[in-house]
Amino acid sequence: MLIVNIKALVGVHPKEQLYLRGSELNQLPVLENAWLLLENGLIKDFGLMSNLHTQHENIESVNAEDRFVFPSWCDSHTHIVFAAPREEEFTMKIAGKTYEEIAAAGGGILNSASKLQKATEDELFESASIRLRDMIKQGTGAVEIKSGYGLTVESELKMLRVIKRLKSAFPIPIKATLLAAHAYPAEFKENHQGYIDLIINELLPKVAAENLANYIDVFCEKGFFSLEETAQILKAAAQYGLPPKIHANQLSVSGAAELGVAHHAVSVDHLEETNHNVLASLSHSETIATLLPSCSFYINIPFANAKGLIEHDAIVALASDYNPGSTPSGNMNFVVSLGCIKLKMTPQQAVNAATLNGAAAMQISHEVGSIAIGKKANLFITRPMTSLAYLPYSFGQSQIENVILNGDFYHA
Ligand code: NIG
Ligand code: FE
């Protein structure tokens, strides 16, 4: 496929650029009036229309006049395998209940777990597929998916097997994360060590034997998993070669972010609550700071300090956190809008954070996340747009006209 007359080809980073740290996030290289050639599912070449090679002239071409071409969004934090939505909590929230109060009243993660335990693998696969197709239509071309609504050995494995099926059924890179340490099941409320032992001695060996996960995650938070409990789980997972991605500092400054950095986490995610120590630990660290502004938006908690993190030379990524409790949306266009509107990122920074740095947070930035020769041809073509900023400016609306995955139009 040859795409011609592209008003702006966005994200033409050098191929060796695998992430953008601190002020590097300002650089979003764009080629104006460009062409892009896709072959065998990959980006074969690109250039300026004034230099379109004559040997490409008889290839059937797609006219992208007035349109922008972006690398697909790389959504590095989701929980899209779940049995049922939780609108009842939505109305509790409107009535003034906090996320913690709803969880304490029998809502929250345990509510999702009891529903998921009753669902079949097929049902979970079907409903997650619907969500994933919607996300792809909204421009997502790589995704991470967590377990964490099973909370028993059997149901956590069931979730991970669903993710494995999604991996083979969908034409995008998918990473799987074991988040059995998402909440303590009721029967382990007074016996935390019992549940941790179950994860370490029974679940982890099975997950490893079936090769069901790429990462380990823990909801490290007051009332959930303590620093010591988190460290125990991370150490055990490291023996099976599972690097951490941590739910850190969502509801309190807990030391979770620093713990993640100390354990060489690929990313520490959320970070709505930070202080100087958090910024200092992520400064110049290889651990990516993944911010989830649509979670802040939906449960009315503070927005993360993106500017502080960028000023401290951290690697900042944006992701959706799509889940039934704190973020019932996987629309990365809206995440990018919130990145600009609420995190005060520039459109260039937000786009970089949602593409190349998102890919880096899944350790796949060598194959997706920017427009570079040899990378996967996962991208989207916008409607006619006046400027790059129009995409985040027009929040809540999709500017995407066509999605291309592996070099072919995606029609769900
Ligand atoms: O990332 N914080 C923990 N996990 C999810 C929410 C889970 C839920 O409420 O179901 C999150 O926000
Ligand atoms: Fe999450």
Tab-separated table of C-alpha atoms and ligand atoms in Angstrom:
chain	number	residue	atom	x	y	z
A	1	MET	CA	0.000	0.000	0.000
A	2	LEU	CA	1.210	3.464	-0.885
A	3	ILE	CA	-0.309	6.425	0.972
A	4	VAL	CA	0.234	9.721	-0.821
A	5	ASN	CA	-0.355	13.457	-0.283
A	6	ILE	CA	-0.230	13.021	3.509
A	7	LYS	CA	-0.597	16.482	5.009
A	8	ALA	CA	1.600	15.432	7.937
A	9	LEU	CA	3.281	12.119	8.691
A	10	VAL	CA	3.576	12.195	12.476
A	11	GLY	CA	6.199	10.581	14.703
A	12	VAL	CA	9.034	9.933	12.261
A	13	HIS	CA	11.515	9.312	15.056
A	14	PRO	CA	14.891	7.749	14.229
A	15	LYS	CA	14.471	3.989	14.490
A	16	GLU	CA	17.032	3.702	17.273
A	17	GLN	CA	15.001	6.106	19.452
A	18	LEU	CA	13.293	3.633	21.787
A	19	TYR	CA	11.851	6.093	24.311
A	20	LEU	CA	11.757	9.824	25.004
A	21	ARG	CA	13.051	11.097	28.331
A	22	GLY	CA	12.307	14.472	29.902
A	23	SER	CA	12.504	17.302	27.365
A	24	GLU	CA	13.014	14.809	24.509
A	25	LEU	CA	9.243	14.376	24.760
A	26	ASN	CA	8.887	17.805	23.108
A	27	GLN	CA	10.311	16.458	19.880
A	28	LEU	CA	7.632	14.991	17.656
A	29	PRO	CA	9.179	14.935	14.198
A	30	VAL	CA	6.645	15.429	11.420
A	31	LEU	CA	7.059	15.196	7.647
A	32	GLU	CA	4.739	17.518	5.732
A	33	ASN	CA	3.310	16.599	2.328
A	34	ALA	CA	4.599	13.055	2.529
A	35	TRP	CA	4.152	9.552	1.169
A	36	LEU	CA	4.364	6.267	3.056
A	37	LEU	CA	4.930	2.828	1.558
A	38	LEU	CA	3.804	-0.318	3.401
A	39	GLU	CA	4.903	-3.812	2.405
A	40	ASN	CA	4.534	-7.237	4.030
A	41	GLY	CA	2.891	-5.653	7.052
A	42	LEU	CA	5.801	-3.314	7.681
A	43	ILE	CA	6.764	0.262	6.954
A	44	LYS	CA	8.928	-0.050	3.877
A	45	ASP	CA	9.784	3.569	3.167
A	46	PHE	CA	8.534	7.145	3.329
A	47	GLY	CA	9.495	10.561	2.053
A	48	LEU	CA	8.372	13.903	0.724
A	49	MET	CA	5.937	14.033	-2.218
A	50	SER	CA	8.513	16.088	-4.081
A	51	ASN	CA	10.797	13.024	-3.935
A	52	LEU	CA	8.293	10.250	-4.657
A	53	HIS	CA	10.296	7.626	-6.518
A	54	THR	CA	9.095	6.889	-10.026
A	55	GLN	CA	9.256	3.112	-9.357
A	56	HIS	CA	6.363	3.599	-6.908
A	57	GLU	CA	4.168	5.308	-9.481
A	58	ASN	CA	2.183	2.254	-10.564
A	59	ILE	CA	1.419	1.020	-7.032
A	60	GLU	CA	-2.240	1.501	-6.157
A	61	SER	CA	-2.294	4.452	-3.799
A	62	VAL	CA	-4.461	5.868	-1.037
A	63	ASN	CA	-4.924	9.621	-1.145
A	64	ALA	CA	-4.489	11.196	2.299
A	65	GLU	CA	-4.820	14.804	1.202
A	66	ASP	CA	-5.492	17.177	4.152
A	67	ARG	CA	-5.107	14.195	6.491
A	68	PHE	CA	-2.588	13.285	9.164
A	69	VAL	CA	-1.049	9.833	9.547
A	70	PHE	CA	-0.170	8.803	13.107
A	71	PRO	CA	1.495	5.689	14.484
A	72	SER	CA	-1.181	3.709	16.374
A	73	TRP	CA	-1.723	4.443	20.056
A	74	CYS	CA	0.154	2.039	22.325
A	75	ASP	CA	-2.023	1.466	25.396
A	76	SER	CA	0.273	-0.058	28.008
A	77	HIS	CA	-2.185	-0.429	30.918
A	78	THR	CA	-5.644	-2.013	30.667
A	79	HIS	CA	-7.918	-4.452	32.463
A	80	ILE	CA	-10.287	-5.247	29.585
A	81	VAL	CA	-11.058	-8.838	30.560
A	82	PHE	CA	-13.998	-8.527	32.960
A	83	ALA	CA	-17.387	-10.146	33.306
A	84	ALA	CA	-19.673	-7.167	33.825
A	85	PRO	CA	-19.695	-3.390	33.994
A	86	ARG	CA	-20.339	-1.653	37.360
A	87	GLU	CA	-22.788	1.162	36.632
A	88	GLU	CA	-24.315	0.755	40.086
A	89	GLU	CA	-21.085	2.209	41.463
A	90	PHE	CA	-21.370	5.083	39.028
A	91	THR	CA	-24.535	6.271	40.746
A	92	MET	CA	-22.955	5.758	44.203
A	93	LYS	CA	-20.084	7.905	43.023
A	94	ILE	CA	-22.477	10.625	41.854
A	95	ALA	CA	-24.095	10.504	45.300
A	96	GLY	CA	-20.696	11.386	46.773
A	97	LYS	CA	-19.093	8.051	47.687
A	98	THR	CA	-15.345	7.769	47.126
A	99	TYR	CA	-13.594	4.907	45.327
A	100	GLU	CA	-12.425	3.532	48.701
A	101	GLU	CA	-15.926	3.793	50.255
A	102	ILE	CA	-17.488	1.967	47.302
A	103	ALA	CA	-14.914	-0.815	47.623
A	104	ALA	CA	-15.561	-1.047	51.381
A	105	ALA	CA	-19.303	-1.346	50.691
A	106	GLY	CA	-18.841	-4.510	48.645
A	107	GLY	CA	-18.206	-2.840	45.317
A	108	GLY	CA	-14.862	-2.558	43.667
A	109	ILE	CA	-12.459	-5.259	42.672
A	110	LEU	CA	-14.090	-7.998	44.803
A	111	ASN	CA	-17.429	-7.301	43.125
A	112	SER	CA	-15.817	-7.803	39.709
A	113	ALA	CA	-14.043	-10.927	40.962
A	114	SER	CA	-17.204	-12.687	42.122
A	115	LYS	CA	-18.784	-12.050	38.710
A	116	LEU	CA	-15.707	-13.138	36.803
A	117	GLN	CA	-15.372	-16.357	38.763
A	118	LYS	CA	-18.808	-17.391	37.439
A	119	ALA	CA	-18.137	-16.441	33.813
A	120	THR	CA	-16.867	-18.926	31.242
A	121	GLU	CA	-13.702	-18.441	29.256
A	122	ASP	CA	-15.805	-18.074	26.104
A	123	GLU	CA	-17.994	-15.368	27.613
A	124	LEU	CA	-14.961	-13.442	28.804
A	125	PHE	CA	-13.286	-13.791	25.435
A	126	GLU	CA	-16.394	-12.513	23.624
A	127	SER	CA	-16.902	-9.444	25.810
A	128	ALA	CA	-13.195	-8.538	25.856
A	129	SER	CA	-13.139	-8.890	22.060
A	130	ILE	CA	-15.916	-6.321	21.721
A	131	ARG	CA	-13.945	-3.891	23.898
A	132	LEU	CA	-10.734	-4.519	22.032
A	133	ARG	CA	-12.374	-4.006	18.623
A	134	ASP	CA	-13.739	-0.656	19.833
A	135	MET	CA	-10.289	0.350	21.066
A	136	ILE	CA	-8.721	-0.588	17.743
A	137	LYS	CA	-11.323	1.473	15.877
A	138	GLN	CA	-10.293	4.362	18.145
A	139	GLY	CA	-6.700	4.010	17.032
A	140	THR	CA	-5.081	1.596	19.481
A	141	GLY	CA	-2.578	-0.683	17.764
A	142	ALA	CA	-0.819	-2.371	20.716
A	143	VAL	CA	-2.153	-3.156	24.173
A	144	GLU	CA	-1.273	-4.583	27.567
A	145	ILE	CA	-3.974	-6.516	29.423
A	146	LYS	CA	-3.943	-7.521	33.098
A	147	SER	CA	-5.535	-10.315	35.070
A	148	GLY	CA	-6.636	-9.408	38.588
A	149	TYR	CA	-10.377	-10.037	38.670
A	150	GLY	CA	-9.923	-13.774	39.217
A	151	LEU	CA	-8.290	-13.780	42.653
A	152	THR	CA	-8.244	-17.591	42.781
A	153	VAL	CA	-5.649	-19.778	41.102
A	154	GLU	CA	-8.236	-21.148	38.709
A	155	SER	CA	-9.832	-17.816	37.787
A	156	GLU	CA	-6.547	-15.947	37.393
A	157	LEU	CA	-5.449	-18.697	34.994
A	158	LYS	CA	-8.802	-18.395	33.216
A	159	MET	CA	-8.235	-14.656	32.694
A	160	LEU	CA	-4.707	-15.190	31.414
A	161	ARG	CA	-5.901	-17.883	29.010
A	162	VAL	CA	-8.478	-15.423	27.681
A	163	ILE	CA	-5.669	-12.905	27.112
A	164	LYS	CA	-3.692	-15.625	25.339
A	165	ARG	CA	-6.672	-16.234	23.039
A	166	LEU	CA	-6.933	-12.502	22.370
A	167	LYS	CA	-3.242	-12.525	21.438
A	168	SER	CA	-3.824	-15.044	18.706
A	169	ALA	CA	-7.193	-13.682	17.548
A	170	PHE	CA	-6.209	-10.021	17.142
A	171	PRO	CA	-3.773	-8.508	14.654
A	172	ILE	CA	-1.996	-6.290	17.214
A	173	PRO	CA	0.786	-6.915	19.750
A	174	ILE	CA	-0.700	-7.826	23.148
A	175	LYS	CA	1.208	-8.181	26.424
A	176	ALA	CA	-0.224	-10.083	29.409
A	177	THR	CA	0.293	-9.114	33.035
A	178	LEU	CA	-0.409	-11.231	36.113
A	179	LEU	CA	-2.188	-9.004	38.646
A	180	ALA	CA	-3.374	-11.650	41.108
A	181	ALA	CA	-2.241	-9.200	43.810
A	182	HIS	CA	-5.040	-6.778	42.962
A	183	ALA	CA	-7.029	-7.193	46.200
A	184	TYR	CA	-7.228	-9.718	49.036
A	185	PRO	CA	-10.101	-12.158	48.519
A	186	ALA	CA	-12.568	-12.094	51.461
A	187	GLU	CA	-11.333	-15.427	52.795
A	188	PHE	CA	-7.792	-14.060	53.064
A	189	LYS	CA	-8.746	-10.725	54.633
A	190	GLU	CA	-7.136	-11.741	57.918
A	191	ASN	CA	-4.545	-14.017	56.333
A	192	HIS	CA	-2.572	-11.964	53.840
A	193	GLN	CA	0.375	-14.334	53.923
A	194	GLY	CA	-1.937	-17.199	52.949
A	195	TYR	CA	-2.933	-15.441	49.733
A	196	ILE	CA	0.636	-14.365	48.961
A	197	ASP	CA	1.779	-17.973	49.462
A	198	LEU	CA	-0.957	-19.109	47.080
A	199	ILE	CA	0.265	-16.665	44.437
A	200	ILE	CA	3.909	-17.581	44.936
A	201	ASN	CA	3.681	-21.340	45.410
A	202	GLU	CA	0.698	-22.322	43.274
A	203	LEU	CA	-0.159	-19.652	40.759
A	204	LEU	CA	3.244	-18.410	39.601
A	205	PRO	CA	4.604	-21.881	38.714
A	206	LYS	CA	1.493	-22.601	36.603
A	207	VAL	CA	1.597	-19.213	34.890
A	208	ALA	CA	5.249	-19.796	34.064
A	209	ALA	CA	4.708	-23.377	32.892
A	210	GLU	CA	1.993	-22.288	30.462
A	211	ASN	CA	3.898	-19.104	29.586
A	212	LEU	CA	0.793	-17.025	30.275
A	213	ALA	CA	2.279	-13.730	31.446
A	214	ASN	CA	4.908	-11.223	30.394
A	215	TYR	CA	4.785	-9.119	33.589
A	216	ILE	CA	3.853	-9.162	37.257
A	217	ASP	CA	1.760	-6.345	38.729
A	218	VAL	CA	0.707	-5.532	42.306
A	219	PHE	CA	-1.813	-2.958	43.535
A	220	CYS	CA	0.557	-1.507	46.127
A	221	GLU	CA	-1.680	0.751	48.215
A	222	LYS	CA	-3.014	1.300	51.716
A	223	GLY	CA	-5.753	-1.299	52.277
A	224	PHE	CA	-4.455	-3.457	49.416
A	225	PHE	CA	-0.840	-4.730	49.252
A	226	SER	CA	1.798	-3.229	51.549
A	227	LEU	CA	5.355	-2.452	50.482
A	228	GLU	CA	6.657	-5.613	52.172
A	229	GLU	CA	3.943	-7.774	50.631
A	230	THR	CA	4.591	-6.247	47.220
A	231	ALA	CA	8.339	-6.834	47.513
A	232	GLN	CA	7.787	-10.496	48.357
A	233	ILE	CA	5.662	-11.022	45.257
A	234	LEU	CA	8.064	-9.132	42.983
A	235	LYS	CA	11.001	-11.221	44.223
A	236	ALA	CA	9.168	-14.471	43.573
A	237	ALA	CA	8.068	-13.346	40.112
A	238	ALA	CA	11.628	-12.326	39.246
A	239	GLN	CA	12.652	-15.976	39.640
A	240	TYR	CA	10.298	-16.765	36.781
A	241	GLY	CA	11.639	-13.887	34.707
A	242	LEU	CA	8.553	-11.687	35.094
A	243	PRO	CA	9.522	-8.006	35.383
A	244	PRO	CA	7.205	-5.730	37.356
A	245	LYS	CA	4.698	-3.096	36.274
A	246	ILE	CA	3.261	-1.649	39.483
A	247	HIS	CA	0.018	0.112	40.434
A	248	ALA	CA	1.742	2.821	42.461
A	249	ASN	CA	0.680	5.989	44.289
A	250	GLN	CA	-2.898	5.990	43.033
A	251	LEU	CA	-4.534	6.920	46.325
A	252	SER	CA	-1.618	7.814	48.593
A	253	VAL	CA	2.092	8.538	48.715
A	254	SER	CA	3.079	5.076	49.822
A	255	GLY	CA	6.628	4.398	48.688
A	256	ALA	CA	5.271	2.158	45.925
A	257	ALA	CA	6.904	4.132	43.119
A	258	GLU	CA	10.318	4.015	44.795
A	259	LEU	CA	9.857	0.299	45.441
A	260	GLY	CA	9.094	-0.247	41.767
A	261	VAL	CA	12.205	1.649	40.732
A	262	ALA	CA	14.318	-0.359	43.193
A	263	HIS	CA	12.974	-3.588	41.645
A	264	HIS	CA	13.729	-2.342	38.104
A	265	ALA	CA	10.053	-2.187	37.204
A	266	VAL	CA	9.378	-1.642	33.520
A	267	SER	CA	6.849	0.947	34.633
A	268	VAL	CA	5.158	2.387	37.690
A	269	ASP	CA	1.624	3.347	36.813
A	270	HIS	CA	-0.914	5.912	38.116
A	271	LEU	CA	1.253	8.278	40.277
A	272	GLU	CA	-1.673	10.573	41.057
A	273	GLU	CA	-0.091	11.123	44.502
A	274	THR	CA	3.552	12.124	44.360
A	275	ASN	CA	6.108	14.096	46.306
A	276	HIS	CA	9.693	15.084	45.757
A	277	ASN	CA	11.011	11.590	46.572
A	278	VAL	CA	8.853	10.061	43.846
A	279	LEU	CA	10.082	12.586	41.291
A	280	ALA	CA	13.683	12.058	42.408
A	281	SER	CA	13.437	8.272	42.149
A	282	LEU	CA	12.015	8.409	38.612
A	283	SER	CA	14.477	11.062	37.534
A	284	HIS	CA	16.923	9.464	35.044
A	285	SER	CA	15.435	6.048	35.898
A	286	GLU	CA	14.777	3.367	33.267
A	287	THR	CA	11.401	2.769	34.943
A	288	ILE	CA	8.663	4.453	32.941
A	289	ALA	CA	6.122	6.712	34.663
A	290	THR	CA	2.798	5.698	33.120
A	291	LEU	CA	0.045	8.227	33.745
A	292	LEU	CA	-3.657	7.394	33.475
A	293	PRO	CA	-5.571	10.674	33.335
A	294	SER	CA	-8.934	9.143	32.423
A	295	CYS	CA	-8.853	7.332	35.789
A	296	SER	CA	-8.338	10.673	37.587
A	297	PHE	CA	-11.138	12.138	35.488
A	298	TYR	CA	-13.598	9.365	36.257
A	299	ILE	CA	-13.045	8.824	39.995
A	300	ASN	CA	-12.244	12.455	40.752
A	301	ILE	CA	-8.776	12.039	42.156
A	302	PRO	CA	-5.839	14.387	41.503
A	303	PHE	CA	-4.187	14.395	38.090
A	304	ALA	CA	-0.582	13.216	38.042
A	305	ASN	CA	2.279	15.696	37.997
A	306	ALA	CA	3.314	15.163	34.386
A	307	LYS	CA	5.187	18.449	34.173
A	308	GLY	CA	7.221	17.685	37.295
A	309	LEU	CA	8.097	14.239	35.983
A	310	ILE	CA	9.147	15.636	32.613
A	311	GLU	CA	11.214	18.352	34.297
A	312	HIS	CA	12.912	15.642	36.357
A	313	ASP	CA	13.920	13.750	33.220
A	314	ALA	CA	11.586	10.832	33.749
A	315	ILE	CA	10.183	8.768	30.862
A	316	VAL	CA	6.467	9.597	30.797
A	317	ALA	CA	3.860	7.430	29.052
A	318	LEU	CA	0.082	7.773	28.797
A	319	ALA	CA	-2.327	4.822	28.939
A	320	SER	CA	-6.062	4.274	29.401
A	321	ASP	CA	-6.419	1.952	32.459
A	322	TYR	CA	-9.663	0.692	30.862
A	323	ASN	CA	-11.463	-1.269	33.621
A	324	PRO	CA	-15.023	-1.538	34.971
A	325	GLY	CA	-14.366	0.329	38.236
A	326	SER	CA	-12.095	3.313	37.874
A	327	THR	CA	-11.984	3.892	34.098
A	328	PRO	CA	-14.793	2.471	31.976
A	329	SER	CA	-13.264	3.737	28.725
A	330	GLY	CA	-10.394	2.697	26.498
A	331	ASN	CA	-10.434	5.691	24.191
A	332	MET	CA	-6.813	6.809	23.823
A	333	ASN	CA	-7.875	9.935	21.918
A	334	PHE	CA	-9.595	11.102	25.084
A	335	VAL	CA	-6.521	10.119	27.146
A	336	VAL	CA	-4.382	12.299	24.877
A	337	SER	CA	-6.893	15.160	25.235
A	338	LEU	CA	-6.772	14.849	29.023
A	339	GLY	CA	-2.984	14.703	28.837
A	340	CYS	CA	-3.151	18.169	27.299
A	341	ILE	CA	-6.114	19.624	29.176
A	342	LYS	CA	-5.462	18.262	32.664
A	343	LEU	CA	-1.797	17.223	32.741
A	344	LYS	CA	-0.807	20.362	30.820
A	345	MET	CA	1.224	18.384	28.314
A	346	THR	CA	1.672	19.890	24.866
A	347	PRO	CA	-0.035	17.973	22.031
A	348	GLN	CA	3.438	16.830	20.916
A	349	GLN	CA	4.310	15.530	24.383
A	350	ALA	CA	0.969	13.776	24.778
A	351	VAL	CA	1.204	12.083	21.376
A	352	ASN	CA	4.749	10.899	22.097
A	353	ALA	CA	3.691	9.628	25.526
A	354	ALA	CA	0.774	7.677	24.022
A	355	THR	CA	2.808	6.164	21.188
A	356	LEU	CA	6.578	5.622	21.516
A	357	ASN	CA	6.722	5.750	25.319
A	358	GLY	CA	3.623	3.564	25.579
A	359	ALA	CA	5.346	1.047	23.333
A	360	ALA	CA	8.446	1.272	25.544
A	361	ALA	CA	6.264	0.507	28.577
A	362	MET	CA	5.446	-2.813	26.828
A	363	GLN	CA	9.068	-3.287	25.689
A	364	ILE	CA	7.996	-3.270	22.038
A	365	SER	CA	9.201	0.154	20.949
A	366	HIS	CA	11.582	-1.514	18.492
A	367	GLU	CA	8.512	-2.667	16.507
A	368	VAL	CA	5.715	-0.124	17.108
A	369	GLY	CA	5.160	3.404	18.454
A	370	SER	CA	6.643	5.524	15.669
A	371	ILE	CA	6.931	5.746	11.894
A	372	ALA	CA	10.268	4.137	11.028
A	373	ILE	CA	11.398	1.810	8.261
A	374	GLY	CA	11.010	-1.815	9.320
A	375	LYS	CA	8.482	-1.148	12.062
A	376	LYS	CA	5.019	-2.699	11.982
A	377	ALA	CA	2.616	-0.800	9.727
A	378	ASN	CA	0.131	-0.070	12.539
A	379	LEU	CA	-1.192	3.441	12.066
A	380	PHE	CA	-4.250	5.562	11.528
A	381	ILE	CA	-5.294	8.173	9.012
A	382	THR	CA	-7.275	11.106	10.365
A	383	ARG	CA	-10.102	13.062	8.857
A	384	PRO	CA	-9.018	16.323	7.265
A	385	MET	CA	-7.485	18.322	10.132
A	386	THR	CA	-6.176	21.872	10.278
A	387	SER	CA	-3.310	21.058	12.657
A	388	LEU	CA	-1.926	18.366	14.953
A	389	ALA	CA	-3.413	20.093	17.991
A	390	TYR	CA	-6.898	19.648	16.522
A	391	LEU	CA	-6.886	15.985	17.564
A	392	PRO	CA	-6.608	16.556	21.351
A	393	TYR	CA	-8.506	19.861	21.069
A	394	SER	CA	-11.621	18.154	19.713
A	395	PHE	CA	-11.941	16.041	22.879
A	396	GLY	CA	-14.480	13.259	23.039
A	397	GLN	CA	-14.667	13.029	19.268
A	398	SER	CA	-12.728	10.717	17.047
A	399	GLN	CA	-10.766	12.260	14.225
A	400	ILE	CA	-9.847	8.804	12.937
A	401	GLU	CA	-11.062	7.963	9.448
A	402	ASN	CA	-9.108	4.774	8.764
A	403	VAL	CA	-7.124	2.322	10.824
A	404	ILE	CA	-4.321	0.319	9.215
A	405	LEU	CA	-2.864	-2.734	10.958
A	406	ASN	CA	0.002	-4.772	9.525
A	407	GLY	CA	-0.300	-2.783	6.315
A	408	ASP	CA	-4.017	-3.504	5.720
A	409	PHE	CA	-7.184	-1.531	6.388
A	410	TYR	CA	-8.865	-2.723	9.565
A	411	HIS	CA	-12.616	-3.249	9.200
A	412	ALA	CA	-14.148	-4.700	12.366
B	1	NIG	O1	-6.063	0.693	37.912
B	1	NIG	N1	-6.292	0.422	41.177
B	1	NIG	C1	-6.461	-0.718	40.904
B	1	NIG	N2	-6.989	-1.231	39.808
B	1	NIG	C2	-7.772	-0.542	38.871
B	1	NIG	C3	-9.196	-0.397	39.291
B	1	NIG	C4	-9.801	-1.687	39.541
B	1	NIG	C5	-11.280	-1.654	39.779
B	1	NIG	O2	-11.813	-0.750	40.423
B	1	NIG	O3	-11.894	-2.600	39.312
B	1	NIG	C6	-7.139	0.770	38.476
B	1	NIG	O4	-7.660	1.859	38.715
B	2	FE	FE	-5.078	-0.271	36.502
